[in-house]
Structures are given as C-alpha cells and as structure tokens.
Tab-separated table of C-alpha atoms in Angstrom:
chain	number	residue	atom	x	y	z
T	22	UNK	CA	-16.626	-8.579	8.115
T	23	UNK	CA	-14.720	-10.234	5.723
T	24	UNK	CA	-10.525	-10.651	7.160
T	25	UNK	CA	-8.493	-8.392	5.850
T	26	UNK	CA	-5.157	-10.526	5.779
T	27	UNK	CA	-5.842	-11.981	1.827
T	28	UNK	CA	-2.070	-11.280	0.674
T	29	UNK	CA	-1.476	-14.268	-0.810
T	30	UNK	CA	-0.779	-14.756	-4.816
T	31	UNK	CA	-2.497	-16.520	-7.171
T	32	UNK	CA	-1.597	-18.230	-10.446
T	33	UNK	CA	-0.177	-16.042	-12.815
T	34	UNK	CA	-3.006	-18.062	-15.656
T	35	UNK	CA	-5.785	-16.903	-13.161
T	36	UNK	CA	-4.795	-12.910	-13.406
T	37	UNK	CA	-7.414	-10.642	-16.156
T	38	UNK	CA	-5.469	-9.223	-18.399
T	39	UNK	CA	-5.137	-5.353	-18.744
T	40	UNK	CA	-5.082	-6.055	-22.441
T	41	UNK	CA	-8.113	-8.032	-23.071
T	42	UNK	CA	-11.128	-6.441	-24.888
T	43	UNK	CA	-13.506	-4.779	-22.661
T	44	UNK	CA	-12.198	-5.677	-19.634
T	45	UNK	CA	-11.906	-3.528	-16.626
T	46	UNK	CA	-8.533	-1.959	-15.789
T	47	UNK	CA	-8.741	-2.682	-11.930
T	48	UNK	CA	-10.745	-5.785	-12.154
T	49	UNK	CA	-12.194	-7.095	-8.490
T	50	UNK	CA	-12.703	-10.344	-9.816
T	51	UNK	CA	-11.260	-13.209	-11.883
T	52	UNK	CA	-12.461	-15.399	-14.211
T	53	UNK	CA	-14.730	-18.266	-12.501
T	54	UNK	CA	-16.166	-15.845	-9.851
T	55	UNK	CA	-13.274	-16.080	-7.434
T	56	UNK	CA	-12.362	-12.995	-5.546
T	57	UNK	CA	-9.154	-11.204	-6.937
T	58	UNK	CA	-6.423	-10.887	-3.930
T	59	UNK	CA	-4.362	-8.153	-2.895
T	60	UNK	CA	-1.391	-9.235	-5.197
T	61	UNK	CA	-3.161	-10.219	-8.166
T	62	UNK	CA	-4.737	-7.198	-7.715
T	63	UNK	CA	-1.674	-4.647	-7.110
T	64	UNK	CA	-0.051	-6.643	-10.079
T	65	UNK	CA	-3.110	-5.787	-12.534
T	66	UNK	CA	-3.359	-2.131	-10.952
T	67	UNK	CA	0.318	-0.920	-11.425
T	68	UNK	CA	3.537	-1.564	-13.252
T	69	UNK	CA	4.996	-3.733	-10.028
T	70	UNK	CA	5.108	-7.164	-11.156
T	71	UNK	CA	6.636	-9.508	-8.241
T	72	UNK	CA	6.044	-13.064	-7.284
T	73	UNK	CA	5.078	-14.616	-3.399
T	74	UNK	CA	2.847	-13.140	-1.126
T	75	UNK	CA	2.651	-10.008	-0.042
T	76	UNK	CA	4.815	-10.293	3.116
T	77	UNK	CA	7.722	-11.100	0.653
T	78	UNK	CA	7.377	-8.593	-1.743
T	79	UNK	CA	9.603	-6.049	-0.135
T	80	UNK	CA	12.530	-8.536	-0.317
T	81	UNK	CA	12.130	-9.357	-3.716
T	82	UNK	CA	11.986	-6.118	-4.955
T	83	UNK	CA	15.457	-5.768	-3.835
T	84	UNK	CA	17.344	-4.705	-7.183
T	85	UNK	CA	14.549	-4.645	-9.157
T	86	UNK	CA	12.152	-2.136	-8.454
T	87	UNK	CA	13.074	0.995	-6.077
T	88	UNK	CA	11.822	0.989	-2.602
T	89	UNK	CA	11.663	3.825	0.298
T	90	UNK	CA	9.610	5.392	2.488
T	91	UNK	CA	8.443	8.618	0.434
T	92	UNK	CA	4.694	7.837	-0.922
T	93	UNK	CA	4.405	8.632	-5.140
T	94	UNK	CA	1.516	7.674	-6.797
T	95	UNK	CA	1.450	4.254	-8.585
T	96	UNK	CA	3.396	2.962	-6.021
T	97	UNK	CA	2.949	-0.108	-4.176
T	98	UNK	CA	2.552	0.343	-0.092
T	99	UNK	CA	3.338	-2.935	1.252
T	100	UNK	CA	2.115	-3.665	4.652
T	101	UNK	CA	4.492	-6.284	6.926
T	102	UNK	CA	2.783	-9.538	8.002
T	103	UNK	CA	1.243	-9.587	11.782
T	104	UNK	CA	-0.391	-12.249	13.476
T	105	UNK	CA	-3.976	-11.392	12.096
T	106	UNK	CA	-2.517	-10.737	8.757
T	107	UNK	CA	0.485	-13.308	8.261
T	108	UNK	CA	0.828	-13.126	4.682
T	109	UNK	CA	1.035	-9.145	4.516
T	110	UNK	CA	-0.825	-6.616	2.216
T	111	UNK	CA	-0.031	-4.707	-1.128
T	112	UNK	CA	-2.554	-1.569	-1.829
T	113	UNK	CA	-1.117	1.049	-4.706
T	114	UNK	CA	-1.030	4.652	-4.320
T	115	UNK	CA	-3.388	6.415	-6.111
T	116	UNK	CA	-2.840	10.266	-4.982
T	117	UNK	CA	-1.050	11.921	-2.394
T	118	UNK	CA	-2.980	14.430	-0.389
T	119	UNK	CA	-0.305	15.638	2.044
T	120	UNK	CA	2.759	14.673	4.064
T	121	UNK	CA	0.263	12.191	6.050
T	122	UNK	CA	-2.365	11.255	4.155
T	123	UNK	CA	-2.960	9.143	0.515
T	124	UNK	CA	-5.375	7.737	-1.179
T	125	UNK	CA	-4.958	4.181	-2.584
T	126	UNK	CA	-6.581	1.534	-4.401
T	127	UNK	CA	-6.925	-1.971	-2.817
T	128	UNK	CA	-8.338	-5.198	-2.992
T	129	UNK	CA	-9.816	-7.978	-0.400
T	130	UNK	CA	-8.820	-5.467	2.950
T	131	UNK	CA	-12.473	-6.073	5.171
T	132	UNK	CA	-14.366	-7.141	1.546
T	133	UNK	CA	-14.815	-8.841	-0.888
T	134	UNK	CA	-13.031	-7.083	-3.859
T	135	UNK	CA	-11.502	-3.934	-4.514
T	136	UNK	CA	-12.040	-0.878	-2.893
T	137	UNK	CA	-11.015	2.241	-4.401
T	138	UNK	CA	-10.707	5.947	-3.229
T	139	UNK	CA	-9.366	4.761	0.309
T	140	UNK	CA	-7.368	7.166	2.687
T	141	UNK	CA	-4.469	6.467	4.634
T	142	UNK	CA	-2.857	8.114	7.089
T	143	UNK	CA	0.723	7.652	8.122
T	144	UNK	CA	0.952	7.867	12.503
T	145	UNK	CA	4.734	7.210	12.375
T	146	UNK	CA	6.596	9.286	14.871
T	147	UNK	CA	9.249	9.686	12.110
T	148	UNK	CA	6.746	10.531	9.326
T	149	UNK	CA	8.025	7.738	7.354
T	150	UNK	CA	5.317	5.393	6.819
T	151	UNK	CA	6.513	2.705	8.990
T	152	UNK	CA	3.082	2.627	11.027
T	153	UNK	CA	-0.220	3.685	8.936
T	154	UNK	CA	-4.249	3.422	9.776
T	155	UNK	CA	-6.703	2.424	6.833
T	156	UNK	CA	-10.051	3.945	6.377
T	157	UNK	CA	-12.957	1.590	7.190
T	158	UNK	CA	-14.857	0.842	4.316
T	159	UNK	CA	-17.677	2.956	3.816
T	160	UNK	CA	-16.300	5.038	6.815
T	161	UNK	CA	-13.928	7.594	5.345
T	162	UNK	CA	-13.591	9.625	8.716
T	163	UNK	CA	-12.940	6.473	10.451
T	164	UNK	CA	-9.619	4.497	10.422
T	165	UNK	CA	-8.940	1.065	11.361
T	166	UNK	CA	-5.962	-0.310	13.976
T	167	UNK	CA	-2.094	1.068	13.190
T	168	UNK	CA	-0.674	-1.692	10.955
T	169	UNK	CA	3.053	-1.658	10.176
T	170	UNK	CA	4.765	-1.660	6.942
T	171	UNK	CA	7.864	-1.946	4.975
T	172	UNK	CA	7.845	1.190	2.829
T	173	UNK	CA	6.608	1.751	-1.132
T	174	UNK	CA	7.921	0.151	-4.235
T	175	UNK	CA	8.216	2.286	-7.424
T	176	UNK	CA	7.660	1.972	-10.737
T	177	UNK	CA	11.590	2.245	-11.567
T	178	UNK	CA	14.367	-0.142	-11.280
T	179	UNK	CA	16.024	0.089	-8.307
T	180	UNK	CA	19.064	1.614	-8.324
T	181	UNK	CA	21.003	1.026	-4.802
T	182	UNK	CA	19.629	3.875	-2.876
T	183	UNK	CA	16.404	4.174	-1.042
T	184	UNK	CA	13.995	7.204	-1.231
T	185	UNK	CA	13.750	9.288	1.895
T	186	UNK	CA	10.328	11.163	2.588
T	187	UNK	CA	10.390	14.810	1.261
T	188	UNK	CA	8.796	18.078	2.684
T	189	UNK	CA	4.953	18.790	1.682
T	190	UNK	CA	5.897	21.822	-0.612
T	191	UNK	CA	6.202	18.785	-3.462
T	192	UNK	CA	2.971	16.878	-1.968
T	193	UNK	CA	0.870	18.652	-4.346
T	194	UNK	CA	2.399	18.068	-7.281
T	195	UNK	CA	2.810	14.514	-6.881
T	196	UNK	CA	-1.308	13.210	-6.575
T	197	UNK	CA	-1.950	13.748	-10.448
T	198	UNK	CA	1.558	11.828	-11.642
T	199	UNK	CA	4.198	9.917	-10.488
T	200	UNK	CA	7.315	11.465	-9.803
T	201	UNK	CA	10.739	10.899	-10.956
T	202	UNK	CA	13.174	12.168	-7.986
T	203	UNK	CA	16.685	12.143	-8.202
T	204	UNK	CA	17.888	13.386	-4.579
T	205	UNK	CA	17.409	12.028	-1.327
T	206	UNK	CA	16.903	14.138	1.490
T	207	UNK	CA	15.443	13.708	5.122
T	208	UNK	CA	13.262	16.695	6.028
T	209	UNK	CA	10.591	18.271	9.049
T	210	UNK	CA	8.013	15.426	10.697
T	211	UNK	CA	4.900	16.484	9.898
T	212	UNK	CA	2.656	15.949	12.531
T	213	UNK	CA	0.334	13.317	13.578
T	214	UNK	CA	-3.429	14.111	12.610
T	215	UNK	CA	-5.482	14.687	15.674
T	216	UNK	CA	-7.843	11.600	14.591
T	217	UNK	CA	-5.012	9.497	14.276
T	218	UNK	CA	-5.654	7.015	17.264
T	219	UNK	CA	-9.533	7.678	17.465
T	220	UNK	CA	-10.899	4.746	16.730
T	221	UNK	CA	-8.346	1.577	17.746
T	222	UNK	CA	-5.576	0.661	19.776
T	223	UNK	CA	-2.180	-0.670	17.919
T	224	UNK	CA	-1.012	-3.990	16.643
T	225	UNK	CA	2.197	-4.637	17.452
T	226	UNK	CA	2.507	-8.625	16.790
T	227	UNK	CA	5.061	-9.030	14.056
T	228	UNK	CA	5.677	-12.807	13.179
C-alpha cells in the first residue's frame, strides 16, 4: 500500500486549473502523469489557497483564513506531521454527518490519487478534532490508526477568534453548505463511536 504521508506541495505551474476547458474539478492527476498530492489537491478542491507543505499550513493560515476545531464543509482538515507522515496531510470536508463523523475528499492517503466519499471519525476525548481515524480505502466500516491534527481552515478570512465545536442540533444543516457562524460557544462531548479503536492502536510520535 502506497504511504500515506504525500503532504508535500508542488509547483504552483504544475497545478490543473479549475478553469480550463473540460477539465475535471477534483483532478487526481497532473499534467505529465504525475500523481496530484494532498496540497495541490486541497488547493484545486476548495477556496484555501496556502503555500508549504501540509504540516505548515496551519501556521500560515494565521490571519488569513479562519481556523478552529468545529468541522464545516469546504473546509480544510489539516492533519499534524508524525514520524510516518512528517510533512502532514490536508483532506477538505465534504459533508458533515454528525458531531463525530464527516465525509471528506482527499488525495494520495494509502493511493495513488484522490479518493472521494471518505469518512472520518473524530476519537478526541474533548470532541474537538484533535485526534481522528480515516476510513481504509475501499473499507468504509474500517478505520485506520488515530492520527492527530491541528483543527480546520475555512473559507473566510480570519478574523482573530477561533471557532469552537457546536452541538449536533446544527450538524444537519451544515453537510449540504458551508456555514457562516458568528458565535463561539463550547458545548456537550459527544461520545466516542463504539468502533472507534477497532481496528489500530494510536500514533502518538509528533516530530
């Protein structure tokens, strides 16, 4: 199986553009056959444009996009770097299905390409995203190890404050658009699904 630690960029001249005349939306590769990586990818796939690798997009969205731990679709989750995946991982939220589980699009995690329609499920203690399992491609009952993250990064400029996760009575409402929230607020932990820590144990190695 293909490594699922890909989150470096690529040139900027390499990306498809969204633009160009037949071309695919969510493209899996670039011109020249070479396999389009998580950033390229999360940069084609949303309205988050950032540069470095994945690992340092949380940083640099500082003051430019919003950032927080509350999932929205179009999104960007951004995974933190570990020792089997040092340059991190971008994915973008695609649809929220409760207060611990979303589906998001994704490109070069265990395969070549992008893989769409993926769950994740958040098995924070806090219910705040910190610590999330993937789906195993072409498993969707399955996850994968816990891997740790930094949050999501909106669509919106960031304006100084960072979004707290809200209670599932909006959950619903948010998987067919993204929302624009104006309050903060911390609310109940929803709990832990049962399959949560079915399948591996955790990685805890943060460089």
């Amino acid at each position: 199986m293909f490594p699922p630690w890909q989150g470096f960029s690529i040139s900027s001249r390499a990306q498809p553009s969204r633009d160009a005349p037949g071309a695919s939306p969510y493209p899996s590769q670039i011109p020249g056959g070479r396999v389009i990586q998580c950033v390229a990818y999360a940069k084609t796939a949303s309205n988050v444009h950032l540069h470095g690798n994945a690992r340092d997009w949380w940083r640099n969205a500082a003051g430019i996009y919003a950032r927080g731990a509350a999932p929205e679709a179009g999104a960007v989750l951004n995974f933190r770097p570990i020792r089997r995946m040092p340059l991190g991982h971008v994915a973008v939220v695609r649809q929220l299905v409760n207060d611990r589980t979303i589906i998001i699009d994704q490109s070069h995690w265990g395969q070549r390409g992008v893989a769409r329609n993926t769950r994740v499920i958040d098995v924070s203690p806090n219910n705040d995203w910190s610590a999330v399992r993937v789906a195993i491609n072409g498993h969707p009952e399955s996850f994968g190890s816990i891997y740790p993250t930094y949050g999501f990064i909106y669509e919106r400029p960031d304006q100084g404050m960072m979004l707290a996760h809200e209670d599932s009575s909006s959950a619903a409402r948010k998987s067919a658009v993204a929302p624009r929230i104006s309050s903060l607020r911390n609310t109940e932990v929803a709990q832990v699904p049962e399959t949560a820590f079915s399948v591996d144990g955790p990685e805890h190695r943060l460089q």
